[in-house]
GROMACS .gro file of N, CA and C in nm:
model
  540
    1UNK      N    1  -3.971   1.902   4.318
    1UNK     CA    2  -3.994   2.003   4.216
    1UNK      C    3  -3.914   2.128   4.250
    2UNK      N    4  -3.849   2.184   4.145
    2UNK     CA    5  -3.767   2.302   4.166
    2UNK      C    6  -3.853   2.427   4.167
    3UNK      N    7  -3.817   2.516   4.251
    3UNK     CA    8  -3.886   2.644   4.254
    3UNK      C    9  -3.819   2.738   4.156
    4UNK      N   10  -3.885   2.847   4.135
    4UNK     CA   11  -3.833   2.944   4.040
    4UNK      C   12  -3.700   2.999   4.088
    5UNK      N   13  -3.685   3.025   4.215
    5UNK     CA   14  -3.561   3.080   4.268
    5UNK      C   15  -3.446   2.981   4.251
    6UNK      N   16  -3.471   2.854   4.272
    6UNK     CA   17  -3.364   2.755   4.257
    6UNK      C   18  -3.320   2.743   4.110
    7UNK      N   19  -3.414   2.757   4.017
    7UNK     CA   20  -3.381   2.753   3.874
    7UNK      C   21  -3.295   2.874   3.839
    8UNK      N   22  -3.333   2.991   3.889
    8UNK     CA   23  -3.256   3.111   3.861
    8UNK      C   24  -3.116   3.098   3.921
    9UNK      N   25  -3.106   3.049   4.045
    9UNK     CA   26  -2.977   3.032   4.109
    9UNK      C   27  -2.890   2.933   4.032
   10UNK      N   28  -2.949   2.824   3.986
   10UNK     CA   29  -2.871   2.722   3.915
   10UNK      C   30  -2.824   2.774   3.779
   11UNK      N   31  -2.908   2.851   3.709
   11UNK     CA   32  -2.863   2.906   3.581
   11UNK      C   33  -2.757   3.013   3.601
   12UNK      N   34  -2.771   3.093   3.709
   12UNK     CA   35  -2.668   3.193   3.735
   12UNK      C   36  -2.536   3.125   3.766
   13UNK      N   37  -2.542   3.015   3.836
   13UNK     CA   38  -2.419   2.945   3.871
   13UNK      C   39  -2.352   2.889   3.746
   14UNK      N   40  -2.430   2.833   3.656
   14UNK     CA   41  -2.369   2.780   3.534
   14UNK      C   42  -2.315   2.891   3.448
   15UNK      N   43  -2.386   3.000   3.442
   15UNK     CA   44  -2.337   3.113   3.362
   15UNK      C   45  -2.209   3.167   3.422
   16UNK      N   46  -2.204   3.177   3.552
   16UNK     CA   47  -2.085   3.231   3.618
   16UNK      C   48  -1.966   3.138   3.598
   17UNK      N   49  -1.988   3.008   3.601
   17UNK     CA   50  -1.876   2.917   3.583
   17UNK      C   51  -1.834   2.907   3.437
   18UNK      N   52  -1.927   2.925   3.344
   18UNK     CA   53  -1.893   2.917   3.203
   18UNK      C   54  -1.819   3.039   3.154
   19UNK      N   55  -1.841   3.153   3.220
   19UNK     CA   56  -1.772   3.274   3.177
   19UNK      C   57  -1.627   3.266   3.221
   20UNK      N   58  -1.541   3.260   3.125
   20UNK     CA   59  -1.399   3.262   3.155
   20UNK      C   60  -1.338   3.374   3.074
   21UNK      N   61  -1.237   3.435   3.127
   21UNK     CA   62  -1.178   3.547   3.052
   21UNK      C   63  -1.115   3.496   2.922
   22UNK      N   64  -1.155   3.556   2.812
   22UNK     CA   65  -1.100   3.519   2.680
   22UNK      C   66  -1.009   3.630   2.632
   23UNK      N   67  -0.902   3.594   2.566
   23UNK     CA   68  -0.814   3.700   2.515
   23UNK      C   69  -0.885   3.777   2.404
   24UNK      N   70  -0.869   3.905   2.405
   24UNK     CA   71  -0.930   3.987   2.301
   24UNK      C   72  -0.844   3.984   2.177
   25UNK      N   73  -0.905   3.981   2.059
   25UNK     CA   74  -0.823   3.977   1.937
   25UNK      C   75  -0.746   4.107   1.918
   26UNK      N   76  -0.623   4.095   1.875
   26UNK     CA   77  -0.539   4.212   1.853
   26UNK      C   78  -0.582   4.284   1.727
   27UNK      N   79  -0.610   4.208   1.621
   27UNK     CA   80  -0.653   4.269   1.495
   27UNK      C   81  -0.751   4.176   1.427
   28UNK      N   82  -0.809   4.222   1.319
   28UNK     CA   83  -0.905   4.141   1.245
   28UNK      C   84  -0.840   4.054   1.139
   29UNK      N   85  -0.709   4.057   1.127
   29UNK     CA   86  -0.641   3.979   1.025
   29UNK      C   87  -0.631   3.834   1.069
   30UNK      N   88  -0.620   3.745   0.971
   30UNK     CA   89  -0.607   3.603   0.999
   30UNK      C   90  -0.467   3.571   1.047
   31UNK      N   91  -0.459   3.467   1.123
   31UNK     CA   92  -0.330   3.418   1.167
   31UNK      C   93  -0.257   3.360   1.046
   32UNK      N   94  -0.126   3.387   1.030
   32UNK     CA   95  -0.055   3.334   0.912
   32UNK      C   96  -0.045   3.182   0.913
   33UNK      N   97  -0.061   3.119   1.029
   33UNK     CA   98  -0.051   2.974   1.033
   33UNK      C   99  -0.184   2.906   1.003
   34UNK      N  100  -0.291   2.981   1.000
   34UNK     CA  101  -0.423   2.923   0.977
   34UNK      C  102  -0.437   2.884   0.830
   35UNK      N  103  -0.479   2.762   0.807
   35UNK     CA  104  -0.494   2.714   0.669
   35UNK      C  105  -0.634   2.748   0.619
   36UNK      N  106  -0.643   2.781   0.491
   36UNK     CA  107  -0.773   2.808   0.432
   36UNK      C  108  -0.825   2.683   0.365
   37UNK      N  109  -0.952   2.676   0.349
   37UNK     CA  110  -1.016   2.564   0.283
   37UNK      C  111  -0.969   2.561   0.138
   38UNK      N  112  -0.938   2.443   0.078
   38UNK     CA  113  -0.885   2.439  -0.058
   38UNK      C  114  -0.977   2.503  -0.162
   39UNK      N  115  -1.108   2.494  -0.144
   39UNK     CA  116  -1.198   2.552  -0.242
   39UNK      C  117  -1.209   2.703  -0.225
   40UNK      N  118  -1.162   2.756  -0.112
   40UNK     CA  119  -1.172   2.898  -0.086
   40UNK      C  120  -1.040   2.971  -0.103
   41UNK      N  121  -0.939   2.902  -0.152
   41UNK     CA  122  -0.810   2.970  -0.164
   41UNK      C  123  -0.818   3.079  -0.270
   42UNK      N  124  -0.739   3.179  -0.251
   42UNK     CA  125  -0.741   3.293  -0.342
   42UNK      C  126  -0.665   3.258  -0.468
   43UNK      N  127  -0.718   3.299  -0.581
   43UNK     CA  128  -0.649   3.279  -0.707
   43UNK      C  129  -0.612   3.414  -0.762
   44UNK      N  130  -0.519   3.413  -0.851
   44UNK     CA  131  -0.473   3.536  -0.911
   44UNK      C  132  -0.587   3.601  -0.989
   45UNK      N  133  -0.609   3.729  -0.965
   45UNK     CA  134  -0.723   3.798  -1.025
   45UNK      C  135  -0.705   3.822  -1.175
   46UNK      N  136  -0.589   3.866  -1.217
   46UNK     CA  137  -0.565   3.896  -1.358
   46UNK      C  138  -0.431   3.838  -1.399
   47UNK      N  139  -0.407   3.836  -1.529
   47UNK     CA  140  -0.277   3.791  -1.577
   47UNK      C  141  -0.175   3.901  -1.551
   48UNK      N  142  -0.056   3.868  -1.499
   48UNK     CA  143   0.045   3.972  -1.481
   48UNK      C  144   0.102   4.016  -1.616
   49UNK      N  145   0.169   4.128  -1.615
   49UNK     CA  146   0.229   4.179  -1.738
   49UNK      C  147   0.345   4.089  -1.779
   50UNK      N  148   0.360   4.064  -1.910
   50UNK     CA  149   0.471   3.979  -1.955
   50UNK      C  150   0.604   4.053  -1.946
   51UNK      N  151   0.713   3.977  -1.950
   51UNK     CA  152   0.846   4.038  -1.952
   51UNK      C  153   0.864   4.119  -2.079
   52UNK      N  154   0.960   4.213  -2.076
   52UNK     CA  155   0.986   4.297  -2.193
   52UNK      C  156   1.044   4.215  -2.308
   53UNK      N  157   1.117   4.109  -2.276
   53UNK     CA  158   1.184   4.029  -2.378
   53UNK      C  159   1.107   3.900  -2.406
   54UNK      N  160   0.974   3.907  -2.407
   54UNK     CA  161   0.895   3.786  -2.432
   54UNK      C  162   0.778   3.818  -2.523
   55UNK      N  163   0.720   3.714  -2.578
   55UNK     CA  164   0.596   3.730  -2.653
   55UNK      C  165   0.484   3.672  -2.569
   56UNK      N  166   0.368   3.729  -2.583
   56UNK     CA  167   0.253   3.686  -2.505
   56UNK      C  168   0.140   3.649  -2.600
   57UNK      N  169   0.084   3.530  -2.582
   57UNK     CA  170  -0.024   3.481  -2.669
   57UNK      C  171  -0.148   3.454  -2.585
   58UNK      N  172  -0.260   3.512  -2.625
   58UNK     CA  173  -0.387   3.486  -2.560
   58UNK      C  174  -0.463   3.386  -2.647
   59UNK      N  175  -0.486   3.265  -2.596
   59UNK     CA  176  -0.540   3.157  -2.678
   59UNK      C  177  -0.664   3.095  -2.613
   60UNK      N  178  -0.746   3.027  -2.693
   60UNK     CA  179  -0.860   2.956  -2.636
   60UNK      C  180  -0.812   2.837  -2.552
   61UNK      N  181  -0.897   2.793  -2.463
   61UNK     CA  182  -0.867   2.681  -2.374
   61UNK      C  183  -0.856   2.552  -2.455
   62UNK      N  184  -0.745   2.479  -2.443
   62UNK     CA  185  -0.733   2.353  -2.518
   62UNK      C  186  -0.816   2.243  -2.454
   63UNK      N  187  -0.843   2.136  -2.528
   63UNK     CA  188  -0.914   2.023  -2.468
   63UNK      C  189  -0.825   1.957  -2.362
   64UNK      N  190  -0.887   1.890  -2.269
   64UNK     CA  191  -0.812   1.816  -2.167
   64UNK      C  192  -0.741   1.698  -2.233
   65UNK      N  193  -0.636   1.652  -2.170
   65UNK     CA  194  -0.564   1.535  -2.222
   65UNK      C  195  -0.659   1.416  -2.237
   66UNK      N  196  -0.755   1.408  -2.144
   66UNK     CA  197  -0.851   1.297  -2.149
   66UNK      C  198  -0.938   1.301  -2.273
   67UNK      N  199  -0.961   1.420  -2.329
   67UNK     CA  200  -1.040   1.433  -2.451
   67UNK      C  201  -0.952   1.446  -2.575
   68UNK      N  202  -0.822   1.463  -2.555
   68UNK     CA  203  -0.727   1.486  -2.665
   68UNK      C  204  -0.677   1.355  -2.725
   69UNK      N  205  -0.642   1.260  -2.641
   69UNK     CA  206  -0.589   1.132  -2.686
   69UNK      C  207  -0.693   1.022  -2.668
   70UNK      N  208  -0.695   0.927  -2.760
   70UNK     CA  209  -0.778   0.807  -2.748
   70UNK      C  210  -0.692   0.686  -2.784
   71UNK      N  211  -0.735   0.573  -2.736
   71UNK     CA  212  -0.664   0.449  -2.766
   71UNK      C  213  -0.762   0.349  -2.827
   72UNK      N  214  -0.714   0.281  -2.927
   72UNK     CA  215  -0.793   0.180  -2.996
   72UNK      C  216  -0.706   0.055  -3.004
   73UNK      N  217  -0.767  -0.060  -2.998
   73UNK     CA  218  -0.692  -0.186  -3.008
   73UNK      C  219  -0.695  -0.231  -3.154
   74UNK      N  220  -0.577  -0.245  -3.212
   74UNK     CA  221  -0.564  -0.293  -3.349
   74UNK      C  222  -0.524  -0.440  -3.351
   75UNK      N  223  -0.545  -0.502  -3.465
   75UNK     CA  224  -0.508  -0.643  -3.480
   75UNK      C  225  -0.423  -0.658  -3.606
   76UNK      N  226  -0.309  -0.722  -3.592
   76UNK     CA  227  -0.220  -0.743  -3.707
   76UNK      C  228  -0.272  -0.860  -3.791
   77UNK      N  229  -0.211  -0.883  -3.907
   77UNK     CA  230  -0.252  -0.993  -3.995
   77UNK      C  231  -0.234  -1.129  -3.927
   78UNK      N  232  -0.136  -1.134  -3.837
   78UNK     CA  233  -0.112  -1.261  -3.766
   78UNK      C  234  -0.206  -1.280  -3.648
   79UNK      N  235  -0.294  -1.183  -3.622
   79UNK     CA  236  -0.390  -1.194  -3.513
   79UNK      C  237  -0.343  -1.134  -3.381
   80UNK      N  238  -0.224  -1.076  -3.381
   80UNK     CA  239  -0.170  -1.016  -3.261
   80UNK      C  240  -0.237  -0.881  -3.237
   81UNK      N  241  -0.276  -0.855  -3.112
   81UNK     CA  242  -0.344  -0.728  -3.079
   81UNK      C  243  -0.241  -0.629  -3.026
   82UNK      N  244  -0.258  -0.500  -3.060
   82UNK     CA  245  -0.167  -0.395  -3.016
   82UNK      C  246  -0.246  -0.264  -3.002
   83UNK      N  247  -0.202  -0.176  -2.911
   83UNK     CA  248  -0.273  -0.049  -2.892
   83UNK      C  249  -0.232   0.056  -2.997
   84UNK      N  250  -0.328   0.136  -3.038
   84UNK     CA  251  -0.304   0.247  -3.130
   84UNK      C  252  -0.350   0.374  -3.061
   85UNK      N  253  -0.258   0.467  -3.039
   85UNK     CA  254  -0.292   0.597  -2.979
   85UNK      C  255  -0.312   0.697  -3.093
   86UNK      N  256  -0.417   0.780  -3.081
   86UNK     CA  257  -0.441   0.881  -3.184
   86UNK      C  258  -0.502   1.006  -3.122
   87UNK      N  259  -0.489   1.117  -3.195
   87UNK     CA  260  -0.546   1.245  -3.153
   87UNK      C  261  -0.690   1.249  -3.202
   88UNK      N  262  -0.781   1.290  -3.114
   88UNK     CA  263  -0.924   1.293  -3.148
   88UNK      C  264  -0.956   1.409  -3.241
   89UNK      N  265  -1.079   1.413  -3.290
   89UNK     CA  266  -1.125   1.523  -3.376
   89UNK      C  267  -1.116   1.656  -3.302
   90UNK      N  268  -1.152   1.654  -3.174
   90UNK     CA  269  -1.147   1.776  -3.093
   90UNK      C  270  -1.003   1.829  -3.085
   91UNK      N  271  -0.906   1.738  -3.069
   91UNK     CA  272  -0.765   1.776  -3.065
   91UNK      C  273  -0.717   1.832  -3.199
   92UNK      N  274  -0.758   1.767  -3.308
   92UNK     CA  275  -0.719   1.816  -3.442
   92UNK      C  276  -0.782   1.951  -3.472
   93UNK      N  277  -0.905   1.971  -3.427
   93UNK     CA  278  -0.972   2.100  -3.446
   93UNK      C  279  -0.900   2.210  -3.369
   94UNK      N  280  -0.854   2.179  -3.247
   94UNK     CA  281  -0.780   2.278  -3.168
   94UNK      C  282  -0.649   2.313  -3.237
   95UNK      N  283  -0.578   2.214  -3.289
   95UNK     CA  284  -0.455   2.240  -3.365
   95UNK      C  285  -0.483   2.336  -3.481
   96UNK      N  286  -0.587   2.309  -3.555
   96UNK     CA  287  -0.622   2.392  -3.671
   96UNK      C  288  -0.660   2.534  -3.627
   97UNK      N  289  -0.735   2.546  -3.518
   97UNK     CA  290  -0.773   2.678  -3.468
   97UNK      C  291  -0.650   2.760  -3.428
   98UNK      N  292  -0.554   2.696  -3.363
   98UNK     CA  293  -0.431   2.766  -3.322
   98UNK      C  294  -0.351   2.808  -3.445
   99UNK      N  295  -0.341   2.719  -3.545
   99UNK     CA  296  -0.271   2.757  -3.669
   99UNK      C  297  -0.338   2.875  -3.736
  100UNK      N  298  -0.472   2.874  -3.742
  100UNK     CA  299  -0.544   2.986  -3.804
  100UNK      C  300  -0.522   3.116  -3.728
  101UNK      N  301  -0.508   3.108  -3.597
  101UNK     CA  302  -0.486   3.229  -3.517
  101UNK      C  303  -0.343   3.282  -3.530
  102UNK      N  304  -0.244   3.192  -3.532
  102UNK     CA  305  -0.105   3.235  -3.521
  102UNK      C  306  -0.029   3.244  -3.653
  103UNK      N  307  -0.064   3.168  -3.753
  103UNK     CA  308   0.013   3.170  -3.878
  103UNK      C  309   0.014   3.305  -3.948
  104UNK      N  310  -0.096   3.382  -3.949
  104UNK     CA  311  -0.087   3.514  -4.013
  104UNK      C  312   0.014   3.606  -3.946
  105UNK      N  313   0.046   3.580  -3.821
  105UNK     CA  314   0.139   3.665  -3.746
  105UNK      C  315   0.266   3.588  -3.710
  106UNK      N  316   0.308   3.494  -3.797
  106UNK     CA  317   0.418   3.404  -3.765
  106UNK      C  318   0.551   3.475  -3.743
  107UNK      N  319   0.578   3.585  -3.812
  107UNK     CA  320   0.707   3.656  -3.795
  107UNK      C  321   0.720   3.706  -3.651
  108UNK      N  322   0.613   3.758  -3.594
  108UNK     CA  323   0.618   3.809  -3.457
  108UNK      C  324   0.620   3.693  -3.357
  109UNK      N  325   0.545   3.587  -3.385
  109UNK     CA  326   0.529   3.477  -3.292
  109UNK      C  327   0.651   3.387  -3.287
  110UNK      N  328   0.719   3.367  -3.398
  110UNK     CA  329   0.830   3.271  -3.402
  110UNK      C  330   0.967   3.338  -3.388
  111UNK      N  331   0.975   3.443  -3.309
  111UNK     CA  332   1.101   3.515  -3.287
  111UNK      C  333   1.204   3.424  -3.222
  112UNK      N  334   1.160   3.339  -3.130
  112UNK     CA  335   1.251   3.252  -3.054
  112UNK      C  336   1.245   3.108  -3.105
  113UNK      N  337   1.228   3.089  -3.234
  113UNK     CA  338   1.202   2.958  -3.292
  113UNK      C  339   1.312   2.856  -3.261
  114UNK      N  340   1.437   2.898  -3.257
  114UNK     CA  341   1.550   2.805  -3.236
  114UNK      C  342   1.610   2.814  -3.096
  115UNK      N  343   1.567   2.903  -3.011
  115UNK     CA  344   1.628   2.925  -2.880
  115UNK      C  345   1.584   2.823  -2.776
  116UNK      N  346   1.660   2.812  -2.665
  116UNK     CA  347   1.616   2.742  -2.546
  116UNK      C  348   1.515   2.836  -2.479
  117UNK      N  349   1.404   2.782  -2.428
  117UNK     CA  350   1.292   2.867  -2.389
  117UNK      C  351   1.248   2.853  -2.245
  118UNK      N  352   1.188   2.961  -2.198
  118UNK     CA  353   1.114   2.964  -2.072
  118UNK      C  354   0.969   2.993  -2.109
  119UNK      N  355   0.877   2.908  -2.065
  119UNK     CA  356   0.736   2.924  -2.098
  119UNK      C  357   0.656   2.935  -1.969
  120UNK      N  358   0.576   3.041  -1.959
  120UNK     CA  359   0.487   3.060  -1.845
  120UNK      C  360   0.345   3.058  -1.899
  121UNK      N  361   0.261   2.973  -1.839
  121UNK     CA  362   0.124   2.954  -1.886
  121UNK      C  363   0.027   2.990  -1.773
  122UNK      N  364  -0.069   3.075  -1.806
  122UNK     CA  365  -0.174   3.114  -1.712
  122UNK      C  366  -0.306   3.055  -1.762
  123UNK      N  367  -0.367   2.969  -1.681
  123UNK     CA  368  -0.490   2.901  -1.721
  123UNK      C  369  -0.608   2.965  -1.649
  124UNK      N  370  -0.705   3.009  -1.727
  124UNK     CA  371  -0.829   3.064  -1.674
  124UNK      C  372  -0.942   2.974  -1.722
  125UNK      N  373  -0.991   2.889  -1.631
  125UNK     CA  374  -1.095   2.792  -1.668
  125UNK      C  375  -1.230   2.861  -1.681
  126UNK      N  376  -1.325   2.791  -1.742
  126UNK     CA  377  -1.460   2.846  -1.762
  126UNK      C  378  -1.531   2.861  -1.629
  127UNK      N  379  -1.609   2.969  -1.617
  127UNK     CA  380  -1.688   2.989  -1.497
  127UNK      C  381  -1.792   2.879  -1.487
  128UNK      N  382  -1.812   2.828  -1.367
  128UNK     CA  383  -1.912   2.725  -1.346
  128UNK      C  384  -1.866   2.585  -1.382
  129UNK      N  385  -1.744   2.570  -1.429
  129UNK     CA  386  -1.696   2.436  -1.463
  129UNK      C  387  -1.655   2.363  -1.335
  130UNK      N  388  -1.661   2.231  -1.335
  130UNK     CA  389  -1.620   2.157  -1.215
  130UNK      C  390  -1.469   2.171  -1.193
  131UNK      N  391  -1.420   2.144  -1.074
  131UNK     CA  392  -1.276   2.154  -1.049
  131UNK      C  393  -1.198   2.064  -1.145
  132UNK      N  394  -1.089   2.118  -1.199
  132UNK     CA  395  -1.009   2.044  -1.298
  132UNK      C  396  -0.861   2.056  -1.267
  133UNK      N  397  -0.785   1.958  -1.311
  133UNK     CA  398  -0.640   1.965  -1.302
  133UNK      C  399  -0.591   2.056  -1.414
  134UNK      N  400  -0.510   2.156  -1.380
  134UNK     CA  401  -0.465   2.248  -1.485
  134UNK      C  402  -0.356   2.185  -1.570
  135UNK      N  403  -0.287   2.083  -1.519
  135UNK     CA  404  -0.183   2.020  -1.599
  135UNK      C  405  -0.240   1.935  -1.713
  136UNK      N  406  -0.370   1.902  -1.709
  136UNK     CA  407  -0.432   1.827  -1.818
  136UNK      C  408  -0.443   1.908  -1.946
  137UNK      N  409  -0.427   2.038  -1.937
  137UNK     CA  410  -0.436   2.126  -2.055
  137UNK      C  411  -0.300   2.150  -2.118
  138UNK      N  412  -0.195   2.106  -2.053
  138UNK     CA  413  -0.060   2.143  -2.094
  138UNK      C  414  -0.013   2.078  -2.225
  139UNK      N  415  -0.021   1.948  -2.235
  139UNK     CA  416   0.032   1.879  -2.354
  139UNK      C  417  -0.042   1.916  -2.482
  140UNK      N  418  -0.176   1.922  -2.484
  140UNK     CA  419  -0.242   1.965  -2.608
  140UNK      C  420  -0.201   2.106  -2.651
  141UNK      N  421  -0.181   2.195  -2.553
  141UNK     CA  422  -0.139   2.332  -2.585
  141UNK      C  423   0.000   2.333  -2.647
  142UNK      N  424   0.095   2.265  -2.583
  142UNK     CA  425   0.232   2.263  -2.635
  142UNK      C  426   0.241   2.196  -2.771
  143UNK      N  427   0.162   2.091  -2.793
  143UNK     CA  428   0.159   2.025  -2.924
  143UNK      C  429   0.106   2.120  -3.032
  144UNK      N  430   0.007   2.201  -2.997
  144UNK     CA  431  -0.050   2.294  -3.095
  144UNK      C  432   0.049   2.407  -3.128
  145UNK      N  433   0.131   2.448  -3.032
  145UNK     CA  434   0.227   2.557  -3.055
  145UNK      C  435   0.353   2.510  -3.126
  146UNK      N  436   0.376   2.380  -3.124
  146UNK     CA  437   0.495   2.323  -3.187
  146UNK      C  438   0.491   2.347  -3.338
  147UNK      N  439   0.603   2.394  -3.391
  147UNK     CA  440   0.611   2.422  -3.534
  147UNK      C  441   0.567   2.564  -3.569
  148UNK      N  442   0.509   2.635  -3.474
  148UNK     CA  443   0.467   2.773  -3.499
  148UNK      C  444   0.548   2.868  -3.410
  149UNK      N  445   0.541   2.847  -3.280
  149UNK     CA  446   0.613   2.934  -3.185
  149UNK      C  447   0.753   2.880  -3.160
  150UNK      N  448   0.769   2.749  -3.152
  150UNK     CA  449   0.899   2.686  -3.135
  150UNK      C  450   0.905   2.563  -3.224
  151UNK      N  451   1.028   2.522  -3.255
  151UNK     CA  452   1.048   2.410  -3.345
  151UNK      C  453   0.998   2.280  -3.283
  152UNK      N  454   1.037   2.256  -3.156
  152UNK     CA  455   0.998   2.134  -3.087
  152UNK      C  456   0.984   2.166  -2.939
  153UNK      N  457   0.894   2.097  -2.870
  153UNK     CA  458   0.875   2.130  -2.728
  153UNK      C  459   0.990   2.081  -2.640
  154UNK      N  460   1.088   2.011  -2.697
  154UNK     CA  461   1.206   1.977  -2.618
  154UNK      C  462   1.300   2.096  -2.601
  155UNK      N  463   1.271   2.209  -2.664
  155UNK     CA  464   1.347   2.333  -2.645
  155UNK      C  465   1.312   2.400  -2.513
  156UNK      N  466   1.203   2.361  -2.450
  156UNK     CA  467   1.157   2.425  -2.328
  156UNK      C  468   1.236   2.370  -2.210
  157UNK      N  469   1.313   2.458  -2.147
  157UNK     CA  470   1.392   2.420  -2.030
  157UNK      C  471   1.323   2.459  -1.900
  158UNK      N  472   1.242   2.561  -1.905
  158UNK     CA  473   1.172   2.607  -1.785
  158UNK      C  474   1.025   2.624  -1.820
  159UNK      N  475   0.939   2.560  -1.742
  159UNK     CA  476   0.795   2.560  -1.771
  159UNK      C  477   0.720   2.583  -1.641
  160UNK      N  478   0.632   2.684  -1.641
  160UNK     CA  479   0.551   2.713  -1.522
  160UNK      C  480   0.407   2.727  -1.564
  161UNK      N  481   0.317   2.670  -1.486
  161UNK     CA  482   0.174   2.680  -1.516
  161UNK      C  483   0.105   2.730  -1.389
  162UNK      N  484   0.016   2.831  -1.408
  162UNK     CA  485  -0.050   2.897  -1.296
  162UNK      C  486  -0.199   2.904  -1.322
  163UNK      N  487  -0.279   2.874  -1.219
  163UNK     CA  488  -0.425   2.889  -1.230
  163UNK      C  489  -0.457   3.036  -1.208
  164UNK      N  490  -0.545   3.088  -1.290
  164UNK     CA  491  -0.586   3.227  -1.279
  164UNK      C  492  -0.736   3.231  -1.250
  165UNK      N  493  -0.791   3.349  -1.232
  165UNK     CA  494  -0.934   3.363  -1.205
  165UNK      C  495  -1.014   3.307  -1.322
  166UNK      N  496  -1.132   3.256  -1.293
  166UNK     CA  497  -1.216   3.198  -1.398
  166UNK      C  498  -1.270   3.307  -1.489
  167UNK      N  499  -1.289   3.272  -1.616
  167UNK     CA  500  -1.342   3.366  -1.713
  167UNK      C  501  -1.467   3.306  -1.778
  168UNK      N  502  -1.535   3.387  -1.856
  168UNK     CA  503  -1.661   3.344  -1.917
  168UNK      C  504  -1.641   3.226  -2.012
  169UNK      N  505  -1.539   3.234  -2.097
  169UNK     CA  506  -1.521   3.129  -2.198
  169UNK      C  507  -1.402   3.038  -2.171
  170UNK      N  508  -1.316   3.072  -2.075
  170UNK     CA  509  -1.195   2.994  -2.051
  170UNK      C  510  -1.087   3.035  -2.149
  171UNK      N  511  -0.976   3.083  -2.099
  171UNK     CA  512  -0.866   3.130  -2.184
  171UNK      C  513  -0.734   3.081  -2.127
  172UNK      N  514  -0.633   3.088  -2.210
  172UNK     CA  515  -0.496   3.057  -2.168
  172UNK      C  516  -0.407   3.167  -2.223
  173UNK      N  517  -0.317   3.217  -2.136
  173UNK     CA  518  -0.216   3.309  -2.184
  173UNK      C  519  -0.081   3.241  -2.172
  174UNK      N  520  -0.004   3.248  -2.281
  174UNK     CA  521   0.127   3.184  -2.287
  174UNK      C  522   0.230   3.294  -2.306
  175UNK      N  523   0.326   3.301  -2.214
  175UNK     CA  524   0.439   3.394  -2.228
  175UNK      C  525   0.563   3.310  -2.261
  176UNK      N  526   0.624   3.340  -2.375
  176UNK     CA  527   0.743   3.266  -2.420
  176UNK      C  528   0.860   3.364  -2.423
  177UNK      N  529   0.970   3.326  -2.358
  177UNK     CA  530   1.089   3.410  -2.360
  177UNK      C  531   1.213   3.321  -2.370
  178UNK      N  532   1.321   3.375  -2.429
  178UNK     CA  533   1.443   3.295  -2.442
  178UNK      C  534   1.517   3.289  -2.308
  179UNK      N  535   1.585   3.180  -2.284
  179UNK     CA  536   1.669   3.171  -2.165
  179UNK      C  537   1.801   3.240  -2.194
  180UNK      N  538   1.860   3.303  -2.093
  180UNK     CA  539   1.989   3.373  -2.115
  180UNK      C  540   2.101   3.276  -2.141
   0.00000   0.00000   0.00000
């Protein structure tokens, strides 16, 4: 049986051996090589100011590609089966909403209708929504802007999409500018 003195001596010995000189931190800043957790990465707080030679559109969040397109199997008269791709009601409603928002102001919006374009898109998803791919919102948005802001989306030579801070309802800002 150990006595009290032997217990104290043994704990002092372990404490003495465990204490090793540690380097003191130089500053409270993080090391630049340290990686942050993906869910904790910093996102852009606000939308940056658009270029002087561009138009900026603040639009509602489009449906995801997964909710925008559907496929149905059709059958020909000869009995051959083939896939039919179509835009859902939600996609058609988004198209109509964008037309209702932008057509009254078409002269201002369609300034670069025939030009080669640079498009910058800032996506602000709804607060509390599960993690989502921001590129799933791209094609429905560009399809809705086609014929209003630009003639065809093949005019876009430079395209950038950026995740922004979450908002209450989810918004998208589109900056369209001509390429030099």
